[in-house]
mmCIF file of C-alpha atoms in Angstrom:
data_model
loop_
_atom_site.group_PDB
_atom_site.id
_atom_site.type_symbol
_atom_site.label_atom_id
_atom_site.label_comp_id
_atom_site.label_asym_id
_atom_site.label_seq_id
_atom_site.Cartn_x
_atom_site.Cartn_y
_atom_site.Cartn_z
ATOM 1 C CA MET A 1 0.000 0.000 0.000
ATOM 2 C CA THR A 2 1.297 3.448 -0.903
ATOM 3 C CA LYS A 3 2.015 5.593 2.128
ATOM 4 C CA THR A 4 0.362 9.007 2.029
ATOM 5 C CA ILE A 5 1.710 12.103 3.755
ATOM 6 C CA LEU A 6 -0.480 15.101 4.533
ATOM 7 C CA LEU A 7 1.847 18.105 4.319
ATOM 8 C CA THR A 8 0.990 21.569 5.598
ATOM 9 C CA GLY A 9 3.039 24.513 4.372
ATOM 10 C CA ALA A 10 3.451 22.661 1.091
ATOM 11 C CA SER A 11 4.027 25.784 -0.996
ATOM 12 C CA GLY A 12 6.875 26.985 1.210
ATOM 13 C CA TYR A 13 10.660 26.795 0.935
ATOM 14 C CA VAL A 14 11.011 23.697 3.115
ATOM 15 C CA GLY A 15 7.718 22.216 1.956
ATOM 16 C CA GLY A 16 8.846 22.126 -1.661
ATOM 17 C CA HIS A 17 11.933 20.115 -0.802
ATOM 18 C CA ILE A 18 9.897 17.720 1.339
ATOM 19 C CA ILE A 19 7.532 17.128 -1.588
ATOM 20 C CA ARG A 20 10.406 16.395 -3.934
ATOM 21 C CA GLU A 21 12.126 14.025 -1.520
ATOM 22 C CA ALA A 22 8.901 12.243 -0.544
ATOM 23 C CA LEU A 23 7.874 11.664 -4.154
ATOM 24 C CA ALA A 24 11.364 10.383 -4.947
ATOM 25 C CA ARG A 25 10.982 7.829 -2.155
ATOM 26 C CA GLY A 26 7.643 6.605 -3.477
ATOM 27 C CA TYR A 27 5.282 8.373 -1.098
ATOM 28 C CA SER A 28 2.056 10.017 -2.142
ATOM 29 C CA VAL A 29 1.818 13.593 -0.894
ATOM 30 C CA ARG A 30 -1.423 15.404 -0.119
ATOM 31 C CA ALA A 31 -0.420 19.055 0.009
ATOM 32 C CA VAL A 32 -2.389 21.457 2.185
ATOM 33 C CA VAL A 33 -2.679 24.858 0.500
ATOM 34 C CA ARG A 34 -4.652 27.973 1.342
ATOM 35 C CA THR A 35 -5.994 28.678 -2.142
ATOM 36 C CA GLU A 36 -6.879 26.807 -5.307
ATOM 37 C CA ALA A 37 -4.317 28.898 -7.196
ATOM 38 C CA SER A 38 -1.565 27.819 -4.808
ATOM 39 C CA GLY A 39 -2.565 24.186 -5.221
ATOM 40 C CA THR A 40 -2.530 24.407 -8.997
ATOM 41 C CA LYS A 41 0.898 26.053 -8.935
ATOM 42 C CA THR A 42 2.332 23.482 -6.539
ATOM 43 C CA LYS A 43 1.015 20.554 -8.545
ATOM 44 C CA ALA A 44 2.359 22.005 -11.806
ATOM 45 C CA GLN A 45 5.767 22.500 -10.202
ATOM 46 C CA PHE A 46 6.221 18.768 -9.723
ATOM 47 C CA ALA A 47 3.957 17.179 -12.366
ATOM 48 C CA ASP A 48 3.849 13.890 -10.458
ATOM 49 C CA ALA A 49 0.778 11.690 -10.143
ATOM 50 C CA GLY A 50 1.728 11.038 -6.534
ATOM 51 C CA LEU A 51 1.032 14.667 -5.603
ATOM 52 C CA SER A 52 -2.462 15.945 -4.866
ATOM 53 C CA TYR A 53 -3.706 18.893 -2.858
ATOM 54 C CA VAL A 54 -6.519 19.983 -0.568
ATOM 55 C CA VAL A 55 -7.517 23.581 0.054
ATOM 56 C CA ILE A 56 -7.744 24.653 3.709
ATOM 57 C CA PRO A 57 -7.864 28.461 3.979
ATOM 58 C CA ASP A 58 -7.554 28.450 7.788
ATOM 59 C CA ILE A 59 -5.590 25.688 9.527
ATOM 60 C CA SER A 60 -6.209 27.008 13.039
ATOM 61 C CA THR A 61 -9.127 24.661 13.773
ATOM 62 C CA ALA A 62 -9.318 20.880 13.693
ATOM 63 C CA ASP A 63 -12.673 20.986 11.896
ATOM 64 C CA ALA A 64 -10.909 22.320 8.805
ATOM 65 C CA TYR A 65 -9.292 18.904 8.328
ATOM 66 C CA GLU A 66 -12.521 16.907 8.303
ATOM 67 C CA GLY A 67 -12.529 14.610 5.279
ATOM 68 C CA LYS A 68 -8.919 15.491 4.467
ATOM 69 C CA LEU A 69 -7.177 12.675 6.360
ATOM 70 C CA ASP A 70 -8.690 9.609 4.699
ATOM 71 C CA GLY A 71 -5.876 7.212 3.821
ATOM 72 C CA VAL A 72 -3.201 9.399 5.412
ATOM 73 C CA THR A 73 -0.409 7.447 7.109
ATOM 74 C CA ALA A 74 1.606 10.425 8.385
ATOM 75 C CA ILE A 75 1.315 14.181 8.819
ATOM 76 C CA ILE A 76 4.152 16.664 8.400
ATOM 77 C CA HIS A 77 3.228 20.068 9.802
ATOM 78 C CA THR A 78 5.562 22.771 8.471
ATOM 79 C CA ALA A 79 3.088 25.667 8.291
ATOM 80 C CA SER A 80 3.563 28.433 10.853
ATOM 81 C CA PRO A 81 3.365 32.223 10.696
ATOM 82 C CA PHE A 82 6.711 33.817 9.896
ATOM 83 C CA VAL A 83 6.313 37.503 10.630
ATOM 84 C CA LEU A 84 9.291 39.533 11.842
ATOM 85 C CA ALA A 85 7.431 42.847 12.046
ATOM 86 C CA PRO A 86 4.060 41.931 13.559
ATOM 87 C CA LYS A 87 1.523 44.635 14.278
ATOM 88 C CA ASP A 88 0.106 42.561 17.115
ATOM 89 C CA ASN A 89 2.388 39.863 18.523
ATOM 90 C CA VAL A 90 -0.415 37.748 19.936
ATOM 91 C CA LYS A 91 -2.798 38.017 16.998
ATOM 92 C CA ASP A 92 -0.195 37.796 14.229
ATOM 93 C CA LEU A 93 2.257 35.280 15.725
ATOM 94 C CA LEU A 94 1.625 33.634 19.056
ATOM 95 C CA ASP A 95 -2.008 32.562 18.747
ATOM 96 C CA PRO A 96 -1.818 31.352 15.119
ATOM 97 C CA ALA A 97 1.328 29.312 15.784
ATOM 98 C CA VAL A 98 -0.126 27.543 18.810
ATOM 99 C CA LYS A 99 -3.618 27.062 17.414
ATOM 100 C CA GLY A 100 -2.329 25.735 14.100
ATOM 101 C CA ALA A 101 -0.034 23.247 15.818
ATOM 102 C CA VAL A 102 -2.641 21.931 18.227
ATOM 103 C CA ALA A 103 -5.297 21.767 15.500
ATOM 104 C CA VAL A 104 -3.174 19.280 13.553
ATOM 105 C CA LEU A 105 -3.039 16.915 16.526
ATOM 106 C CA GLU A 106 -6.721 17.334 17.313
ATOM 107 C CA ALA A 107 -7.567 16.622 13.685
ATOM 108 C CA ALA A 108 -5.329 13.556 13.674
ATOM 109 C CA GLY A 109 -7.097 12.276 16.775
ATOM 110 C CA ARG A 110 -10.607 12.967 15.481
ATOM 111 C CA PHE A 111 -10.367 12.298 11.751
ATOM 112 C CA GLY A 112 -7.287 10.125 11.303
ATOM 113 C CA THR A 113 -7.658 6.395 10.739
ATOM 114 C CA SER A 114 -5.702 3.559 12.303
ATOM 115 C CA ALA A 115 -3.247 3.924 9.403
ATOM 116 C CA LEU A 116 -2.020 7.271 10.775
ATOM 117 C CA LYS A 117 1.024 6.472 12.882
ATOM 118 C CA ARG A 118 3.157 9.599 13.170
ATOM 119 C CA VAL A 119 3.025 13.389 13.139
ATOM 120 C CA VAL A 120 6.250 15.273 12.406
ATOM 121 C CA PHE A 121 6.362 18.919 13.443
ATOM 122 C CA THR A 122 8.747 21.412 11.886
ATOM 123 C CA SER A 123 9.739 23.334 14.967
ATOM 124 C CA SER A 124 12.945 25.364 15.066
ATOM 125 C CA PHE A 125 16.122 26.014 16.977
ATOM 126 C CA ALA A 126 14.162 29.143 17.881
ATOM 127 C CA ALA A 127 12.296 26.897 20.334
ATOM 128 C CA VAL A 128 15.598 25.836 21.912
ATOM 129 C CA GLY A 129 17.916 28.844 22.169
ATOM 130 C CA ASN A 130 17.994 31.724 24.614
ATOM 131 C CA PHE A 131 17.543 34.782 22.431
ATOM 132 C CA GLY A 132 17.244 37.216 25.294
ATOM 133 C CA ALA A 133 20.858 36.634 26.330
ATOM 134 C CA PRO A 134 23.023 39.782 26.235
ATOM 135 C CA ASP A 135 26.035 38.206 24.470
ATOM 136 C CA TYR A 136 27.181 35.264 22.360
ATOM 137 C CA GLN A 137 27.074 32.898 25.366
ATOM 138 C CA PRO A 138 30.592 31.543 24.640
ATOM 139 C CA GLY A 139 31.034 27.937 25.698
ATOM 140 C CA ARG A 140 27.305 27.252 25.901
ATOM 141 C CA VAL A 141 26.197 24.112 24.052
ATOM 142 C CA PHE A 142 22.514 23.880 23.185
ATOM 143 C CA THR A 143 20.928 20.430 23.010
ATOM 144 C CA GLU A 144 17.428 18.995 22.723
ATOM 145 C CA ALA A 145 17.117 19.293 26.506
ATOM 146 C CA ASP A 146 17.054 23.091 26.222
ATOM 147 C CA TRP A 147 14.049 25.330 25.692
ATOM 148 C CA ASN A 148 13.691 28.969 24.771
ATOM 149 C CA PRO A 149 12.931 30.526 28.188
ATOM 150 C CA ALA A 150 10.749 33.368 26.866
ATOM 151 C CA THR A 151 7.425 33.769 28.639
ATOM 152 C CA TRP A 152 4.113 34.499 26.964
ATOM 153 C CA ASP A 153 3.935 37.933 28.588
ATOM 154 C CA GLU A 154 7.448 38.806 27.397
ATOM 155 C CA ALA A 155 6.665 37.697 23.858
ATOM 156 C CA ALA A 156 3.359 39.527 23.799
ATOM 157 C CA ALA A 157 4.899 42.795 24.973
ATOM 158 C CA THR A 158 8.218 42.873 23.102
ATOM 159 C CA THR A 159 8.867 45.245 20.218
ATOM 160 C CA ASN A 160 11.509 42.828 18.906
ATOM 161 C CA GLY A 161 9.757 40.877 16.166
ATOM 162 C CA SER A 162 12.501 38.254 15.979
ATOM 163 C CA PHE A 163 12.204 37.580 19.716
ATOM 164 C CA ALA A 164 8.432 37.189 19.368
ATOM 165 C CA TYR A 165 8.801 34.822 16.417
ATOM 166 C CA CYS A 166 11.297 32.636 18.272
ATOM 167 C CA ALA A 167 8.966 32.502 21.246
ATOM 168 C CA SER A 168 6.039 31.511 19.021
ATOM 169 C CA LYS A 169 7.938 28.426 17.871
ATOM 170 C CA ALA A 170 8.605 27.401 21.467
ATOM 171 C CA PHE A 171 4.986 27.911 22.511
ATOM 172 C CA ALA A 172 3.706 25.923 19.537
ATOM 173 C CA GLU A 173 6.037 23.004 20.157
ATOM 174 C CA ARG A 174 5.352 22.924 23.889
ATOM 175 C CA ALA A 175 1.619 22.942 23.169
ATOM 176 C CA MET A 176 2.001 19.896 20.942
ATOM 177 C CA TRP A 177 3.973 17.924 23.519
ATOM 178 C CA ASP A 178 1.447 18.914 26.187
ATOM 179 C CA TRP A 179 -1.407 17.712 23.963
ATOM 180 C CA MET A 180 0.302 14.356 23.467
ATOM 181 C CA LYS A 181 0.704 13.938 27.236
ATOM 182 C CA GLU A 182 -2.969 14.732 27.717
ATOM 183 C CA HIS A 183 -4.020 12.176 25.070
ATOM 184 C CA PRO A 184 -1.887 9.085 25.769
ATOM 185 C CA SER A 185 -4.279 6.695 24.038
ATOM 186 C CA VAL A 186 -3.954 8.115 20.507
ATOM 187 C CA ALA A 187 -2.599 5.703 17.894
ATOM 188 C CA PHE A 188 0.083 8.064 16.594
ATOM 189 C CA ASP A 189 3.210 9.579 18.069
ATOM 190 C CA LEU A 190 4.987 12.916 17.606
ATOM 191 C CA VAL A 191 8.450 13.886 16.402
ATOM 192 C CA SER A 192 9.751 17.451 16.512
ATOM 193 C CA LEU A 193 12.512 18.702 14.231
ATOM 194 C CA ASN A 194 14.347 21.839 15.326
ATOM 195 C CA PRO A 195 16.450 23.189 12.455
ATOM 196 C CA ALA A 196 18.682 26.199 12.955
ATOM 197 C CA TRP A 197 18.837 28.835 10.223
ATOM 198 C CA ILE A 198 17.919 27.116 6.949
ATOM 199 C CA PHE A 199 19.914 27.947 3.818
ATOM 200 C CA GLY A 200 20.340 26.486 0.352
ATOM 201 C CA PRO A 201 18.643 26.576 -3.043
ATOM 202 C CA TYR A 202 14.937 26.498 -3.805
ATOM 203 C CA VAL A 203 13.475 23.452 -5.555
ATOM 204 C CA THR A 204 12.926 25.640 -8.617
ATOM 205 C CA ASP A 205 14.290 29.100 -9.334
ATOM 206 C CA PRO A 206 12.143 31.907 -7.875
ATOM 207 C CA ALA A 207 10.680 34.316 -10.417
ATOM 208 C CA GLY A 208 12.759 37.197 -9.074
ATOM 209 C CA ILE A 209 14.801 38.445 -6.145
ATOM 210 C CA GLU A 210 11.670 39.993 -4.653
ATOM 211 C CA GLN A 211 10.264 36.473 -4.225
ATOM 212 C CA LEU A 212 13.023 35.344 -1.853
ATOM 213 C CA GLY A 213 12.300 34.276 1.703
ATOM 214 C CA GLU A 214 14.083 35.767 4.695
ATOM 215 C CA SER A 215 17.074 33.417 4.827
ATOM 216 C CA SER A 216 17.722 33.681 1.086
ATOM 217 C CA LYS A 217 17.411 37.462 1.300
ATOM 218 C CA ALA A 218 20.109 37.411 3.976
ATOM 219 C CA VAL A 219 22.385 35.350 1.725
ATOM 220 C CA TYR A 220 21.738 37.611 -1.253
ATOM 221 C CA ALA A 221 22.387 40.725 0.845
ATOM 222 C CA VAL A 222 25.991 39.588 1.294
ATOM 223 C CA LEU A 223 26.687 40.264 -2.386
ATOM 224 C CA GLY A 224 28.200 43.711 -2.617
ATOM 225 C CA SER A 225 28.445 44.185 1.139
ATOM 226 C CA ASP A 226 31.638 45.871 2.317
ATOM 227 C CA LYS A 227 32.125 43.701 5.410
ATOM 228 C CA VAL A 228 31.285 40.316 6.876
ATOM 229 C CA GLN A 229 28.324 40.484 9.221
ATOM 230 C CA ASP A 230 28.860 39.748 12.908
ATOM 231 C CA PRO A 231 27.540 36.383 14.158
ATOM 232 C CA ASP A 232 23.824 36.197 14.901
ATOM 233 C CA PHE A 233 22.301 32.716 14.793
ATOM 234 C CA CYS A 234 25.271 30.381 15.222
ATOM 235 C CA GLY A 235 23.975 27.256 13.540
ATOM 236 C CA CYS A 236 22.494 26.332 10.187
ATOM 237 C CA ALA A 237 21.182 23.447 8.117
ATOM 238 C CA ASP A 238 20.864 22.939 4.383
ATOM 239 C CA VAL A 239 17.218 22.934 3.303
ATOM 240 C CA ARG A 240 17.799 19.603 1.536
ATOM 241 C CA ASP A 241 19.119 18.062 4.746
ATOM 242 C CA VAL A 242 16.055 19.378 6.556
ATOM 243 C CA ALA A 243 13.816 17.680 3.993
ATOM 244 C CA ASP A 244 15.790 14.439 4.340
ATOM 245 C CA ALA A 245 15.362 14.627 8.105
ATOM 246 C CA HIS A 246 11.581 14.896 7.795
ATOM 247 C CA LEU A 247 11.418 11.675 5.815
ATOM 248 C CA ALA A 248 13.897 9.977 8.134
ATOM 249 C CA ALA A 249 11.731 11.044 11.069
ATOM 250 C CA LEU A 250 8.807 9.205 9.478
ATOM 251 C CA GLU A 251 10.833 6.101 8.696
ATOM 252 C CA THR A 252 12.803 5.686 11.938
ATOM 253 C CA PRO A 253 10.833 3.923 14.685
ATOM 254 C CA ALA A 254 13.244 5.134 17.386
ATOM 255 C CA ALA A 255 12.464 8.763 16.529
ATOM 256 C CA GLY A 256 8.996 8.631 18.067
ATOM 257 C CA GLY A 257 8.425 10.963 20.989
ATOM 258 C CA ARG A 258 11.709 12.836 20.541
ATOM 259 C CA ARG A 259 13.109 16.198 19.466
ATOM 260 C CA PHE A 260 15.942 16.544 16.970
ATOM 261 C CA ILE A 261 18.070 19.644 16.469
ATOM 262 C CA LEU A 262 19.215 20.003 12.863
ATOM 263 C CA SER A 263 22.359 22.115 12.800
ATOM 264 C CA HIS A 264 26.059 22.347 12.268
ATOM 265 C CA ALA A 265 28.521 25.189 12.795
ATOM 266 C CA PHE A 266 27.710 28.484 11.132
ATOM 267 C CA ASN A 267 28.564 32.154 11.260
ATOM 268 C CA TRP A 268 28.839 34.696 8.481
ATOM 269 C CA GLN A 269 32.640 34.465 8.328
ATOM 270 C CA ARG A 270 32.431 30.689 7.891
ATOM 271 C CA ALA A 271 29.843 31.303 5.169
ATOM 272 C CA ALA A 272 32.060 33.871 3.452
ATOM 273 C CA ASP A 273 35.033 31.505 3.505
ATOM 274 C CA ALA A 274 32.932 28.658 2.087
ATOM 275 C CA SER A 275 31.230 30.833 -0.520
ATOM 276 C CA ARG A 276 34.450 32.344 -1.827
ATOM 277 C CA GLU A 277 35.840 28.817 -2.199
ATOM 278 C CA ALA A 278 32.711 27.377 -3.833
ATOM 279 C CA VAL A 279 31.985 30.218 -6.258
ATOM 280 C CA PRO A 280 35.322 31.959 -6.916
ATOM 281 C CA GLU A 281 33.730 33.972 -9.707
ATOM 282 C CA LEU A 282 31.823 35.871 -6.988
ATOM 283 C CA ARG A 283 34.834 36.734 -4.833
ATOM 284 C CA GLY A 284 34.612 40.321 -5.997
ATOM 285 C CA ARG A 285 31.098 40.540 -4.539
ATOM 286 C CA ILE A 286 31.518 38.510 -1.339
ATOM 287 C CA PRO A 287 33.521 40.301 1.376
ATOM 288 C CA GLU A 288 36.636 38.463 2.526
ATOM 289 C CA GLY A 289 36.602 39.518 6.156
ATOM 290 C CA THR A 290 39.222 37.713 8.219
ATOM 291 C CA PRO A 291 39.255 34.139 6.928
ATOM 292 C CA GLY A 292 39.125 31.467 9.612
ATOM 293 C CA SER A 293 38.648 33.973 12.423
ATOM 294 C CA TRP A 294 35.492 34.633 14.463
ATOM 295 C CA PRO A 295 34.512 35.312 18.076
ATOM 296 C CA GLU A 296 33.717 32.432 20.395
ATOM 297 C CA THR A 297 29.961 31.871 20.562
ATOM 298 C CA TYR A 298 27.493 29.281 21.731
ATOM 299 C CA THR A 299 27.333 26.071 19.712
ATOM 300 C CA VAL A 300 24.376 23.968 18.615
ATOM 301 C CA ASP A 301 24.629 20.191 18.948
ATOM 302 C CA GLY A 302 22.964 18.533 15.964
ATOM 303 C CA GLY A 303 24.492 15.133 16.656
ATOM 304 C CA ARG A 304 21.336 13.302 17.712
ATOM 305 C CA ALA A 305 19.875 13.634 14.209
ATOM 306 C CA VAL A 306 23.031 12.094 12.756
ATOM 307 C CA GLU A 307 23.045 9.252 15.268
ATOM 308 C CA VAL A 308 19.331 8.371 15.263
ATOM 309 C CA LEU A 309 17.991 9.625 11.930
ATOM 310 C CA GLY A 310 21.135 8.878 9.955
ATOM 311 C CA ILE A 311 21.273 12.221 8.170
ATOM 312 C CA ARG A 312 24.473 13.888 7.022
ATOM 313 C CA TYR A 313 25.019 17.623 6.978
ATOM 314 C CA ARG A 314 26.140 19.045 3.678
ATOM 315 C CA PRO A 315 29.252 21.227 3.953
ATOM 316 C CA LEU A 316 28.816 24.991 3.774
ATOM 317 C CA THR A 317 30.605 25.003 0.420
ATOM 318 C CA GLU A 318 27.769 22.950 -1.058
ATOM 319 C CA THR A 319 24.964 24.846 0.675
ATOM 320 C CA PHE A 320 26.184 28.343 -0.167
ATOM 321 C CA GLY A 321 27.701 27.407 -3.504
ATOM 322 C CA ASP A 322 24.387 26.017 -4.760
ATOM 323 C CA ALA A 323 22.478 28.929 -3.233
ATOM 324 C CA TYR A 324 24.645 31.590 -4.882
ATOM 325 C CA ARG A 325 24.609 29.905 -8.269
ATOM 326 C CA GLN A 326 20.820 29.951 -8.137
ATOM 327 C CA LEU A 327 20.655 33.520 -6.831
ATOM 328 C CA VAL A 328 22.826 34.762 -9.684
ATOM 329 C CA ARG A 329 20.458 33.110 -12.164
ATOM 330 C CA VAL A 330 17.469 34.697 -10.442
ATOM 331 C CA GLU A 331 19.248 38.059 -10.307
ATOM 332 C CA GLY A 332 19.478 37.953 -14.082
ATOM 333 C CA LEU A 333 15.695 37.619 -14.289
ATOM 334 C CA SER A 334 14.917 40.564 -12.022
#
């Protein structure tokens, strides 16, 4: 019997790579999209009989999934609001993230069949790190045992959109684990993946630079910059490795009930060094900085995913080399 994945956030950066990898492994994918136009575009992008879509304009309630889970053997929930300049932190970020996450589990419990065995949630290192710390936290090693310590009141009141977003990921993930504890008799289990900053190429070239997501905008902004940016998030994962991890999370029995950080060492100087090596034709546009030199910062331990899920992290030369080659093509279209 063909295994069918229900995938939220299917039209997104990560979602596209998950679709491609899942289809390549012989899965059927039922993509959740907000509009008919988005579904048509997503289906045309892959042109594979194993891909279908369902339109759910609002994923914040379990009722929206009624009739959508027939035959589904697994759910991958990647959809979550990504707003770095919210007008209202609670309305634009916190509530939608939590409600959308819990709704998936409630829907799985109410409408899923006995064939549904696992839900994989795309959380984030944002749910792990301490982003209110005043410095780089040198010597600190973050693992799956750590949680972002932000409180709801802090996240609701902050004027720092990035802080609020990071908190929203923690609240959403905690809400899912709490739901699972409160419903121990359900037939499925939960896996959470916590990737750090995600870089790498899109499945297909975007129509123009204006179509880039936040991480790709940050990579593109390096071109022509006069200096290497100071460290910010000190871990990253290639989008293709993140997609691989989602499928491995479905296929690895030992993954059930666990969190997995997806990350290896990153800072902008490391990225500059790797990029200048991978795409030497862009050395005139990528600042050199001080090769091999950066301040001591916290580190992110992504080893559990290697050990349990069996993934391998692509080197930065591959991630940024492929990203820049695509960005240059897209730049020529803009």
